Amino acid sequence: MILARDDPADGGVASVLNELAQKGVWLPVIATAREPRPACIVDAVKAGALDYVALPLKPERLAEALGRIGKDVDAHVQARRKMVEARNKIATLSPREREVLDWLAEGCSNKMIGRELGISPRTVEIHRANLMSKLGTDHSAQAVRLRLEAKLDEDTPFAM
């Protein structure tokens, strides 16, 4: 468990979580601040903090936070790890491959994607094959699943 001071001037808890993720550290984080503002609390939780406690730290408040999150820690850590790993893989895609993946996630065929992007269905097939290779997937459904795991549609302050 990590207690991280939430200082918006330094990027807040999101920067701590991103740094930990880049190093492959998947420990649960509780954000802290002397005078937490609602917007900062929301941003910290969206970034992946499991809880937020005010400073000065009171032992009973910390014990309460640990008790509340204790049963969910493993699931949260695994989900965050999968999300970050999926985002890192998707970050390797070219902008066009990313567009094709986004349209695949909408359930579009190569022909429909080609129409939307102004390219031929054959070119869509090539982009699709390239993105599946980069993502390490054998089927389009696996690539779409990876996109869903990345939670790219959520308003999460995560920098890829």
PDB file of C-alpha atoms in Angstrom:
ATOM      1  CA  MET A   1       0.000   0.000   0.000  1.00  0.00           C
ATOM      2  CA  ILE A   2       1.299   3.454  -0.934  1.00  0.00           C
ATOM      3  CA  LEU A   3       0.185   6.754   0.548  1.00  0.00           C
ATOM      4  CA  ALA A   4       0.733   9.449  -2.089  1.00  0.00           C
ATOM      5  CA  ARG A   5       0.506  13.169  -1.459  1.00  0.00           C
ATOM      6  CA  ASP A   6      -1.844  14.715  -4.024  1.00  0.00           C
ATOM      7  CA  ASP A   7      -0.118  17.868  -5.237  1.00  0.00           C
ATOM      8  CA  PRO A   8      -1.740  19.225  -8.419  1.00  0.00           C
ATOM      9  CA  ALA A   9       1.359  21.361  -9.054  1.00  0.00           C
ATOM     10  CA  ASP A  10       3.375  18.145  -9.531  1.00  0.00           C
ATOM     11  CA  GLY A  11       0.741  16.357 -11.617  1.00  0.00           C
ATOM     12  CA  GLY A  12      -1.216  14.976  -8.684  1.00  0.00           C
ATOM     13  CA  VAL A  13      -1.683  11.339  -7.832  1.00  0.00           C
ATOM     14  CA  ALA A  14      -2.136  10.541 -11.543  1.00  0.00           C
ATOM     15  CA  SER A  15       1.576  11.231 -12.120  1.00  0.00           C
ATOM     16  CA  VAL A  16       2.512   8.913  -9.227  1.00  0.00           C
ATOM     17  CA  LEU A  17       0.292   6.145 -10.615  1.00  0.00           C
ATOM     18  CA  ASN A  18       1.705   6.619 -14.128  1.00  0.00           C
ATOM     19  CA  GLU A  19       5.269   6.452 -12.821  1.00  0.00           C
ATOM     20  CA  LEU A  20       4.509   3.296 -10.850  1.00  0.00           C
ATOM     21  CA  ALA A  21       2.834   1.731 -13.899  1.00  0.00           C
ATOM     22  CA  GLN A  22       5.827   2.516 -16.112  1.00  0.00           C
ATOM     23  CA  LYS A  23       8.023   0.695 -13.610  1.00  0.00           C
ATOM     24  CA  GLY A  24       5.647  -2.256 -13.428  1.00  0.00           C
ATOM     25  CA  VAL A  25       4.684  -1.566  -9.811  1.00  0.00           C
ATOM     26  CA  TRP A  26       1.050  -2.446  -9.108  1.00  0.00           C
ATOM     27  CA  LEU A  27       0.652  -1.493  -5.470  1.00  0.00           C
ATOM     28  CA  PRO A  28      -2.625   0.064  -4.312  1.00  0.00           C
ATOM     29  CA  VAL A  29      -2.487   3.828  -3.749  1.00  0.00           C
ATOM     30  CA  ILE A  30      -4.339   6.004  -1.262  1.00  0.00           C
ATOM     31  CA  ALA A  31      -4.150   9.723  -2.033  1.00  0.00           C
ATOM     32  CA  THR A  32      -3.639  12.310   0.710  1.00  0.00           C
ATOM     33  CA  ALA A  33      -3.845  16.096   0.940  1.00  0.00           C
ATOM     34  CA  ARG A  34      -4.076  18.665   3.692  1.00  0.00           C
ATOM     35  CA  GLU A  35      -7.276  20.223   2.330  1.00  0.00           C
ATOM     36  CA  PRO A  36      -8.706  17.889  -0.317  1.00  0.00           C
ATOM     37  CA  ARG A  37     -10.958  19.549  -2.869  1.00  0.00           C
ATOM     38  CA  PRO A  38     -13.775  17.511  -4.451  1.00  0.00           C
ATOM     39  CA  ALA A  39     -12.315  17.916  -7.956  1.00  0.00           C
ATOM     40  CA  CYS A  40      -8.926  16.610  -6.778  1.00  0.00           C
ATOM     41  CA  ILE A  41     -10.556  13.641  -5.069  1.00  0.00           C
ATOM     42  CA  VAL A  42     -12.472  12.772  -8.247  1.00  0.00           C
ATOM     43  CA  ASP A  43      -9.320  13.111 -10.391  1.00  0.00           C
ATOM     44  CA  ALA A  44      -7.306  10.912  -8.018  1.00  0.00           C
ATOM     45  CA  VAL A  45      -9.942   8.169  -7.975  1.00  0.00           C
ATOM     46  CA  LYS A  46     -10.321   8.320 -11.769  1.00  0.00           C
ATOM     47  CA  ALA A  47      -6.548   7.979 -12.065  1.00  0.00           C
ATOM     48  CA  GLY A  48      -6.676   4.805  -9.969  1.00  0.00           C
ATOM     49  CA  ALA A  49      -6.330   5.788  -6.307  1.00  0.00           C
ATOM     50  CA  LEU A  50      -8.377   3.469  -4.116  1.00  0.00           C
ATOM     51  CA  ASP A  51      -9.239   6.097  -1.522  1.00  0.00           C
ATOM     52  CA  TYR A  52      -8.474   9.642  -0.418  1.00  0.00           C
ATOM     53  CA  VAL A  53      -7.714  10.697   3.152  1.00  0.00           C
ATOM     54  CA  ALA A  54      -7.176  14.150   4.600  1.00  0.00           C
ATOM     55  CA  LEU A  55      -3.985  15.161   6.370  1.00  0.00           C
ATOM     56  CA  PRO A  56      -3.004  15.146   9.142  1.00  0.00           C
ATOM     57  CA  LEU A  57      -3.449  11.417   8.979  1.00  0.00           C
ATOM     58  CA  LYS A  58      -5.522   9.999  11.807  1.00  0.00           C
ATOM     59  CA  PRO A  59      -4.943   6.298  12.570  1.00  0.00           C
ATOM     60  CA  GLU A  60      -8.670   5.525  12.777  1.00  0.00           C
ATOM     61  CA  ARG A  61      -9.325   7.162   9.369  1.00  0.00           C
ATOM     62  CA  LEU A  62      -6.492   5.198   7.769  1.00  0.00           C
ATOM     63  CA  ALA A  63      -7.713   1.954   9.376  1.00  0.00           C
ATOM     64  CA  GLU A  64     -11.217   2.688   8.064  1.00  0.00           C
ATOM     65  CA  ALA A  65      -9.881   3.299   4.542  1.00  0.00           C
ATOM     66  CA  LEU A  66      -7.805   0.121   4.627  1.00  0.00           C
ATOM     67  CA  GLY A  67     -10.772  -1.892   5.860  1.00  0.00           C
ATOM     68  CA  ARG A  68     -13.008  -0.503   3.133  1.00  0.00           C
ATOM     69  CA  ILE A  69     -10.618  -1.216   0.280  1.00  0.00           C
ATOM     70  CA  GLY A  70      -9.000  -4.361   1.687  1.00  0.00           C
ATOM     71  CA  LYS A  71     -11.290  -6.846   0.001  1.00  0.00           C
ATOM     72  CA  ASP A  72     -11.108  -5.098  -3.393  1.00  0.00           C
ATOM     73  CA  VAL A  73      -7.365  -4.451  -3.583  1.00  0.00           C
ATOM     74  CA  ASP A  74      -6.343  -7.541  -5.566  1.00  0.00           C
ATOM     75  CA  ALA A  75      -9.099  -7.158  -8.141  1.00  0.00           C
ATOM     76  CA  HIS A  76      -8.378  -3.445  -8.539  1.00  0.00           C
ATOM     77  CA  VAL A  77      -4.634  -3.972  -8.910  1.00  0.00           C
ATOM     78  CA  GLN A  78      -5.134  -6.671 -11.549  1.00  0.00           C
ATOM     79  CA  ALA A  79      -7.662  -4.572 -13.482  1.00  0.00           C
ATOM     80  CA  ARG A  80      -5.362  -1.531 -13.424  1.00  0.00           C
ATOM     81  CA  ARG A  81      -2.397  -3.639 -14.550  1.00  0.00           C
ATOM     82  CA  LYS A  82      -4.412  -5.028 -17.465  1.00  0.00           C
ATOM     83  CA  MET A  83      -5.651  -1.537 -18.394  1.00  0.00           C
ATOM     84  CA  VAL A  84      -2.157  -0.024 -18.414  1.00  0.00           C
ATOM     85  CA  GLU A  85      -0.688  -2.946 -20.353  1.00  0.00           C
ATOM     86  CA  ALA A  86      -3.502  -2.691 -22.921  1.00  0.00           C
ATOM     87  CA  ARG A  87      -2.980   1.076 -23.263  1.00  0.00           C
ATOM     88  CA  ASN A  88       0.748   0.599 -23.735  1.00  0.00           C
ATOM     89  CA  LYS A  89       0.133  -1.897 -26.530  1.00  0.00           C
ATOM     90  CA  ILE A  90      -2.417   0.371 -28.206  1.00  0.00           C
ATOM     91  CA  ALA A  91       0.039   3.272 -27.965  1.00  0.00           C
ATOM     92  CA  THR A  92       2.273   1.400 -30.446  1.00  0.00           C
ATOM     93  CA  LEU A  93      -0.365   1.685 -33.186  1.00  0.00           C
ATOM     94  CA  SER A  94      -0.152   4.272 -35.930  1.00  0.00           C
ATOM     95  CA  PRO A  95      -2.970   6.850 -36.008  1.00  0.00           C
ATOM     96  CA  ARG A  96      -4.602   5.026 -38.950  1.00  0.00           C
ATOM     97  CA  GLU A  97      -4.341   1.625 -37.237  1.00  0.00           C
ATOM     98  CA  ARG A  98      -5.927   3.185 -34.168  1.00  0.00           C
ATOM     99  CA  GLU A  99      -8.798   4.522 -36.307  1.00  0.00           C
ATOM    100  CA  VAL A 100      -9.335   1.065 -37.798  1.00  0.00           C
ATOM    101  CA  LEU A 101      -9.362  -0.464 -34.303  1.00  0.00           C
ATOM    102  CA  ASP A 102     -11.897   2.130 -33.134  1.00  0.00           C
ATOM    103  CA  TRP A 103     -14.190   1.301 -36.070  1.00  0.00           C
ATOM    104  CA  LEU A 104     -13.743  -2.434 -35.455  1.00  0.00           C
ATOM    105  CA  ALA A 105     -14.878  -1.849 -31.893  1.00  0.00           C
ATOM    106  CA  GLU A 106     -18.032  -0.281 -33.324  1.00  0.00           C
ATOM    107  CA  GLY A 107     -18.698  -3.532 -35.204  1.00  0.00           C
ATOM    108  CA  CYS A 108     -17.940  -2.219 -38.686  1.00  0.00           C
ATOM    109  CA  SER A 109     -16.835  -4.384 -41.602  1.00  0.00           C
ATOM    110  CA  ASN A 110     -13.719  -3.657 -43.680  1.00  0.00           C
ATOM    111  CA  LYS A 111     -15.947  -2.201 -46.382  1.00  0.00           C
ATOM    112  CA  MET A 112     -17.740   0.126 -43.953  1.00  0.00           C
ATOM    113  CA  ILE A 113     -14.454   1.197 -42.347  1.00  0.00           C
ATOM    114  CA  GLY A 114     -13.006   1.896 -45.783  1.00  0.00           C
ATOM    115  CA  ARG A 115     -15.959   4.117 -46.647  1.00  0.00           C
ATOM    116  CA  GLU A 116     -15.663   6.026 -43.374  1.00  0.00           C
ATOM    117  CA  LEU A 117     -11.910   6.550 -43.750  1.00  0.00           C
ATOM    118  CA  GLY A 118     -11.867   7.084 -47.510  1.00  0.00           C
ATOM    119  CA  ILE A 119      -9.622   4.084 -48.193  1.00  0.00           C
ATOM    120  CA  SER A 120     -10.127   0.746 -49.917  1.00  0.00           C
ATOM    121  CA  PRO A 121     -11.291  -2.351 -48.040  1.00  0.00           C
ATOM    122  CA  ARG A 122      -7.968  -3.975 -48.970  1.00  0.00           C
ATOM    123  CA  THR A 123      -6.060  -1.141 -47.275  1.00  0.00           C
ATOM    124  CA  VAL A 124      -8.280  -1.632 -44.208  1.00  0.00           C
ATOM    125  CA  GLU A 125      -7.317  -5.340 -44.249  1.00  0.00           C
ATOM    126  CA  ILE A 126      -3.633  -4.383 -44.264  1.00  0.00           C
ATOM    127  CA  HIS A 127      -4.058  -1.944 -41.356  1.00  0.00           C
ATOM    128  CA  ARG A 128      -6.099  -4.563 -39.522  1.00  0.00           C
ATOM    129  CA  ALA A 129      -3.391  -7.209 -39.985  1.00  0.00           C
ATOM    130  CA  ASN A 130      -0.701  -4.753 -38.850  1.00  0.00           C
ATOM    131  CA  LEU A 131      -2.586  -3.696 -35.731  1.00  0.00           C
ATOM    132  CA  MET A 132      -3.334  -7.297 -34.780  1.00  0.00           C
ATOM    133  CA  SER A 133       0.370  -8.114 -35.159  1.00  0.00           C
ATOM    134  CA  LYS A 134       1.415  -5.146 -33.013  1.00  0.00           C
ATOM    135  CA  LEU A 135      -1.167  -6.028 -30.360  1.00  0.00           C
ATOM    136  CA  GLY A 136      -0.190  -9.701 -30.392  1.00  0.00           C
ATOM    137  CA  THR A 137      -3.700 -10.875 -31.198  1.00  0.00           C
ATOM    138  CA  ASP A 138      -4.875 -13.623 -33.556  1.00  0.00           C
ATOM    139  CA  HIS A 139      -8.421 -12.387 -34.109  1.00  0.00           C
ATOM    140  CA  SER A 140     -10.165  -9.039 -34.402  1.00  0.00           C
ATOM    141  CA  ALA A 141     -12.283  -9.885 -31.366  1.00  0.00           C
ATOM    142  CA  GLN A 142      -9.114 -10.138 -29.247  1.00  0.00           C
ATOM    143  CA  ALA A 143      -7.962  -6.722 -30.485  1.00  0.00           C
ATOM    144  CA  VAL A 144     -11.356  -5.221 -29.610  1.00  0.00           C
ATOM    145  CA  ARG A 145     -11.222  -6.889 -26.165  1.00  0.00           C
ATOM    146  CA  LEU A 146      -7.812  -5.326 -25.609  1.00  0.00           C
ATOM    147  CA  ARG A 147      -9.257  -1.926 -26.545  1.00  0.00           C
ATOM    148  CA  LEU A 148     -12.068  -2.441 -24.046  1.00  0.00           C
ATOM    149  CA  GLU A 149      -9.576  -3.432 -21.329  1.00  0.00           C
ATOM    150  CA  ALA A 150      -7.697  -0.191 -22.024  1.00  0.00           C
ATOM    151  CA  LYS A 151     -10.861   1.746 -21.125  1.00  0.00           C
ATOM    152  CA  LEU A 152     -10.001   4.396 -23.685  1.00  0.00           C
ATOM    153  CA  ASP A 153     -13.525   5.808 -23.698  1.00  0.00           C
ATOM    154  CA  GLU A 154     -13.386   6.715 -20.022  1.00  0.00           C
ATOM    155  CA  ASP A 155     -12.280  10.145 -18.904  1.00  0.00           C
ATOM    156  CA  THR A 156      -9.112   8.951 -17.182  1.00  0.00           C
ATOM    157  CA  PRO A 157      -6.130  11.298 -16.893  1.00  0.00           C
ATOM    158  CA  PHE A 158      -3.647   8.686 -18.079  1.00  0.00           C
ATOM    159  CA  ALA A 159      -0.879   9.610 -20.448  1.00  0.00           C
ATOM    160  CA  MET A 160       0.119   6.935 -22.905  1.00  0.00           C
TER     161      MET A 160
END
